[in-house]
Amino acid sequence: MEKQELLYEGKAKKVYATQDPELLIVSYKDDATAFNGLKKGTIAGKGAINNRMSNLLMARLEKEGIPTHFVEELNDRETLVKRVSIVPLEVIVRNIAAGSFSKRYGVEEGAVFDRPTFELSYKNDGLGDPLLNDDHAAALGLASREELALIRNYALTINGLLKKIWADCGVTLVDFKLEFGRLGDGTIVLADEISPDTCRLWDAATHEKLDKDRFRRDLGGVEEAYVRVMERLTNSL
Ligand code: TMP
């Protein structure tokens, strides 16, 4: 399968058409942004790590019955995926208070929730990805009630699976963001990526941050954190 025209360029990935109208090629970049694109930088080697990690994790989720867009890894930065139209929602699951949750509600980072917290934002850079609930999402026509229920179910199931995968390599899954898409026939599948860009991953023993927060907060050791968390995952599989 070969790349044809560039269909879309996002902040961290490019998407190309292929000869098959139902398949696309995603190409991961080393570019990193934060705060809705206000902060820009490069994380050397990130594209290859995110590509590999996302594929490993999506393949594991598929085995456990979660439908995803993943088809085949083509090379270190590129992956063949099913064409979807993205549901414009950022689907976030939190196990521990951090990031915008801590800021918004005045809770110290690290407070462990009794049960996972499910959250939706409207994927809309112009509006700054505002938080919304199911009624808002339905009123805006972003997804049907049935789709929202399915997305919530998938997200919480994925949380249970990912928490276990990461715990097995000594990493605590603090929170993460998912995106879902619709195939041509309307089937909802997991899309986008699962990587240190889109998850908070803390060393289980030391709580050291092994994810994009090192870039967002200028903590240093960004590249090394991506390499180390990837090594933990591959060594445990
Ligand atoms: P938040 O605490 O900043 O809302 O982030 C929650 C999770 O979502 C965290 O794991 C990082 C991830 N995330 C993204 O993948 N993309 C984004 O644009 C933002 C703001 C967060």
Short mmCIF file of C-alpha atoms and ligand atoms in Angstrom, two decimals:
data_model
loop_
_atom_site.label_atom_id
_atom_site.label_comp_id
_atom_site.label_asym_id
_atom_site.label_seq_id
_atom_site.Cartn_x
_atom_site.Cartn_y
_atom_site.Cartn_z
CA MET A 1 0.00 0.00 0.00
CA GLU A 2 1.47 3.37 -0.96
CA LYS A 3 0.88 6.93 0.16
CA GLN A 4 -1.09 9.10 -2.22
CA GLU A 5 -2.26 12.66 -1.57
CA LEU A 6 -1.94 14.29 1.83
CA LEU A 7 -5.50 14.54 3.15
CA TYR A 8 -4.89 16.18 6.50
CA GLU A 9 -2.06 17.44 8.64
CA GLY A 10 -2.62 17.69 12.37
CA LYS A 11 -0.32 18.75 15.17
CA ALA A 12 1.35 15.36 15.58
CA LYS A 13 0.37 13.31 12.52
CA LYS A 14 -0.23 13.45 8.79
CA VAL A 15 -2.89 11.41 7.05
CA TYR A 16 -2.55 10.20 3.46
CA ALA A 17 -4.96 8.57 1.03
CA THR A 18 -4.09 5.15 -0.44
CA GLN A 19 -5.27 3.28 -3.56
CA ASP A 20 -7.98 1.76 -1.37
CA PRO A 21 -10.72 4.29 -0.51
CA GLU A 22 -11.34 2.52 2.80
CA LEU A 23 -7.73 2.67 3.98
CA LEU A 24 -5.47 5.56 4.99
CA ILE A 25 -1.83 5.88 5.98
CA VAL A 26 -1.03 7.76 9.19
CA SER A 27 2.47 9.23 9.51
CA TYR A 28 3.65 10.21 12.99
CA LYS A 29 5.72 13.40 13.40
CA ASP A 30 8.22 14.39 16.09
CA ASP A 31 6.39 17.72 16.45
CA ALA A 32 4.85 18.43 19.83
CA THR A 33 2.42 21.14 20.86
CA ALA A 34 0.69 22.02 24.10
CA PHE A 35 -1.92 24.49 25.33
CA ASN A 36 -3.89 24.38 22.09
CA GLY A 37 -0.82 24.90 19.93
CA LEU A 38 0.56 27.88 21.90
CA LYS A 39 3.67 25.94 22.90
CA LYS A 40 5.55 24.26 20.07
CA GLY A 41 8.57 21.99 19.99
CA THR A 42 10.10 18.79 18.79
CA ILE A 43 10.62 15.56 20.68
CA ALA A 44 13.27 13.60 18.76
CA GLY A 45 12.18 10.02 18.14
CA LYS A 46 8.62 10.61 19.41
CA GLY A 47 6.93 9.79 16.11
CA ALA A 48 8.44 6.32 15.91
CA ILE A 49 7.72 5.59 19.59
CA ASN A 50 4.11 6.76 19.43
CA ASN A 51 3.53 4.80 16.21
CA ARG A 52 4.88 1.56 17.69
CA MET A 53 3.25 1.99 21.10
CA SER A 54 -0.15 2.88 19.72
CA ASN A 55 -0.06 -0.12 17.40
CA LEU A 56 1.01 -2.54 20.15
CA LEU A 57 -1.75 -1.30 22.43
CA MET A 58 -4.47 -1.23 19.77
CA ALA A 59 -3.57 -4.77 18.70
CA ARG A 60 -3.94 -5.85 22.35
CA LEU A 61 -7.30 -4.09 22.65
CA GLU A 62 -8.52 -5.71 19.40
CA LYS A 63 -7.70 -9.13 20.89
CA GLU A 64 -9.88 -8.22 23.85
CA GLY A 65 -12.82 -7.34 21.61
CA ILE A 66 -12.43 -3.57 21.16
CA PRO A 67 -12.80 -2.59 17.49
CA THR A 68 -10.03 -0.19 16.35
CA HIS A 69 -8.86 1.49 13.16
CA PHE A 70 -5.50 -0.35 13.27
CA VAL A 71 -4.67 -2.49 10.23
CA GLU A 72 -0.90 -2.87 9.85
CA GLU A 73 2.34 -1.13 10.79
CA LEU A 74 4.15 -0.21 7.55
CA ASN A 75 7.42 1.17 8.92
CA ASP A 76 8.73 2.95 12.00
CA ARG A 77 6.57 6.04 11.49
CA GLU A 78 3.71 4.90 9.28
CA THR A 79 0.66 2.75 9.83
CA LEU A 80 -2.18 1.59 7.64
CA VAL A 81 -5.54 2.32 9.26
CA LYS A 82 -9.20 2.06 8.35
CA ARG A 83 -10.72 5.29 7.05
CA VAL A 84 -13.08 6.77 9.63
CA SER A 85 -14.82 10.04 10.11
CA ILE A 86 -13.73 11.22 13.53
CA VAL A 87 -16.44 11.81 16.14
CA PRO A 88 -15.44 15.32 17.32
CA LEU A 89 -15.14 14.36 20.97
CA GLU A 90 -12.10 14.04 23.20
CA VAL A 91 -12.99 11.09 25.40
CA ILE A 92 -11.04 11.22 28.65
CA VAL A 93 -10.86 8.67 31.44
CA ARG A 94 -9.17 9.55 34.72
CA ASN A 95 -8.05 7.23 37.51
CA ILE A 96 -6.08 9.82 39.48
CA ALA A 97 -6.55 13.60 39.69
CA ALA A 98 -4.09 15.51 37.47
CA GLY A 99 -3.88 18.17 34.78
CA SER A 100 -7.04 20.10 33.96
CA PHE A 101 -9.10 18.16 36.53
CA SER A 102 -6.81 19.27 39.35
CA LYS A 103 -6.75 22.83 38.06
CA ARG A 104 -10.50 23.15 37.41
CA TYR A 105 -11.66 21.63 40.69
CA GLY A 106 -8.76 22.66 42.94
CA VAL A 107 -7.70 19.09 43.75
CA GLU A 108 -4.11 18.15 44.38
CA GLU A 109 -2.48 16.00 41.69
CA GLY A 110 -2.27 12.40 42.79
CA ALA A 111 -5.63 12.00 44.57
CA VAL A 112 -6.82 8.49 43.60
CA PHE A 113 -10.49 8.19 42.59
CA ASP A 114 -12.70 5.39 43.98
CA ARG A 115 -13.77 4.65 40.43
CA PRO A 116 -12.76 5.93 36.99
CA THR A 117 -14.04 9.37 35.98
CA PHE A 118 -15.37 9.67 32.42
CA GLU A 119 -15.22 13.08 30.73
CA LEU A 120 -16.00 14.49 27.29
CA SER A 121 -14.69 17.58 25.53
CA TYR A 122 -15.79 19.04 22.23
CA LYS A 123 -12.85 18.50 19.84
CA ASN A 124 -12.76 22.05 18.50
CA ASP A 125 -9.49 24.00 18.64
CA GLY A 126 -11.27 27.28 17.81
CA LEU A 127 -13.31 26.95 21.01
CA GLY A 128 -10.43 25.53 23.06
CA ASP A 129 -11.92 22.01 23.35
CA PRO A 130 -14.63 22.91 25.92
CA LEU A 131 -15.85 20.33 28.42
CA LEU A 132 -19.31 18.97 27.65
CA ASN A 133 -21.81 16.37 28.84
CA ASP A 134 -23.95 13.87 26.91
CA ASP A 135 -26.86 16.33 26.57
CA HIS A 136 -24.55 18.96 25.09
CA ALA A 137 -22.97 16.44 22.70
CA ALA A 138 -26.40 15.21 21.57
CA ALA A 139 -27.81 18.77 21.25
CA LEU A 140 -24.83 19.72 19.08
CA GLY A 141 -25.41 16.60 16.96
CA LEU A 142 -21.87 15.34 17.60
CA ALA A 143 -23.06 11.79 18.35
CA SER A 144 -26.33 9.96 18.99
CA ARG A 145 -27.37 8.79 22.47
CA GLU A 146 -26.62 5.20 21.42
CA GLU A 147 -23.16 6.15 20.18
CA LEU A 148 -22.44 8.08 23.39
CA ALA A 149 -23.41 5.08 25.50
CA LEU A 150 -21.22 2.79 23.38
CA ILE A 151 -18.27 5.20 23.54
CA ARG A 152 -18.56 5.40 27.33
CA ASN A 153 -18.64 1.61 27.58
CA TYR A 154 -15.67 1.16 25.28
CA ALA A 155 -13.68 3.86 27.09
CA LEU A 156 -14.22 2.31 30.54
CA THR A 157 -13.42 -1.19 29.23
CA ILE A 158 -10.28 0.17 27.55
CA ASN A 159 -9.31 1.80 30.86
CA GLY A 160 -9.47 -1.55 32.66
CA LEU A 161 -7.37 -3.23 29.95
CA LEU A 162 -4.77 -0.47 29.70
CA LYS A 163 -4.47 -0.11 33.48
CA LYS A 164 -3.53 -3.80 33.69
CA ILE A 165 -1.09 -3.65 30.75
CA TRP A 166 0.71 -0.67 32.30
CA ALA A 167 0.60 -2.03 35.86
CA ASP A 168 2.34 -5.17 34.57
CA CYS A 169 5.31 -3.03 33.56
CA GLY A 170 5.43 -0.92 36.72
CA VAL A 171 3.61 2.08 35.30
CA THR A 172 0.48 3.76 36.70
CA LEU A 173 -2.10 4.88 34.14
CA VAL A 174 -3.24 8.22 35.57
CA ASP A 175 -5.52 9.36 32.73
CA PHE A 176 -5.78 9.31 28.95
CA LYS A 177 -7.63 10.72 25.95
CA LEU A 178 -9.26 8.63 23.22
CA GLU A 179 -10.89 9.51 19.93
CA PHE A 180 -13.44 7.36 18.15
CA GLY A 181 -14.45 7.30 14.50
CA ARG A 182 -17.21 5.95 12.29
CA LEU A 183 -16.48 3.49 9.50
CA GLY A 184 -18.42 3.85 6.22
CA ASP A 185 -21.26 1.74 7.64
CA GLY A 186 -21.43 3.80 10.85
CA THR A 187 -19.63 1.27 13.08
CA ILE A 188 -17.85 3.05 15.95
CA VAL A 189 -14.16 2.12 16.28
CA LEU A 190 -11.28 3.41 18.38
CA ALA A 191 -9.10 5.73 16.26
CA ASP A 192 -6.30 8.31 16.70
CA GLU A 193 -3.49 7.07 18.99
CA ILE A 194 -2.65 5.80 22.46
CA SER A 195 0.80 7.10 23.42
CA PRO A 196 2.68 9.22 25.97
CA ASP A 197 1.24 12.21 24.08
CA THR A 198 -2.28 11.16 25.01
CA CYS A 199 -1.82 9.37 28.35
CA ARG A 200 -0.40 10.34 31.72
CA LEU A 201 1.96 7.55 32.73
CA TRP A 202 3.73 7.63 36.09
CA ASP A 203 6.41 5.29 37.39
CA ALA A 204 4.41 3.16 39.84
CA ALA A 205 7.10 3.34 42.54
CA THR A 206 8.45 6.89 42.25
CA HIS A 207 5.50 8.66 40.50
CA GLU A 208 8.03 10.10 38.04
CA LYS A 209 6.24 11.41 34.96
CA LEU A 210 6.96 9.35 31.83
CA ASP A 211 4.77 11.24 29.37
CA LYS A 212 4.16 14.52 27.56
CA ASP A 213 3.74 16.46 30.82
CA ARG A 214 7.57 16.60 30.80
CA PHE A 215 7.26 18.73 27.64
CA ARG A 216 4.14 20.67 28.73
CA ARG A 217 5.76 21.63 32.05
CA ASP A 218 9.40 21.99 30.94
CA LEU A 219 10.54 19.20 33.26
CA GLY A 220 13.44 18.09 31.00
CA GLY A 221 14.31 14.52 30.04
CA VAL A 222 11.43 14.41 27.56
CA GLU A 223 13.03 12.13 24.93
CA GLU A 224 14.42 9.81 27.62
CA ALA A 225 10.99 9.46 29.24
CA TYR A 226 9.41 8.36 25.95
CA VAL A 227 12.23 5.86 25.36
CA ARG A 228 12.02 4.48 28.90
CA VAL A 229 8.26 4.03 28.98
CA MET A 230 8.38 2.35 25.57
CA GLU A 231 11.11 -0.03 26.80
CA ARG A 232 9.00 -0.91 29.83
CA LEU A 233 6.11 -1.83 27.57
CA THR A 234 8.10 -3.88 25.06
CA ASN A 235 9.97 -5.73 27.83
CA SER A 236 6.70 -6.78 29.43
CA LEU A 237 4.94 -8.02 26.28
P1 TMP B 1 -6.05 17.21 30.83
O1 TMP B 1 -5.86 16.87 32.28
O2 TMP B 1 -5.14 18.28 30.34
O3 TMP B 1 -7.48 17.47 30.50
O4 TMP B 1 -5.63 15.89 30.00
C1 TMP B 1 -6.25 14.65 30.21
C2 TMP B 1 -5.56 13.58 29.37
O5 TMP B 1 -5.77 13.83 27.99
C3 TMP B 1 -4.05 13.54 29.55
O6 TMP B 1 -3.65 12.17 29.58
C4 TMP B 1 -3.49 14.19 28.33
C5 TMP B 1 -4.55 13.96 27.28
N1 TMP B 1 -4.70 15.09 26.35
C6 TMP B 1 -4.56 14.88 25.00
O7 TMP B 1 -4.31 13.75 24.56
N2 TMP B 1 -4.74 15.94 24.16
C7 TMP B 1 -5.03 17.18 24.59
O8 TMP B 1 -5.16 18.09 23.79
C8 TMP B 1 -5.17 17.39 26.00
C9 TMP B 1 -5.50 18.74 26.55
C10 TMP B 1 -5.00 16.31 26.85
#
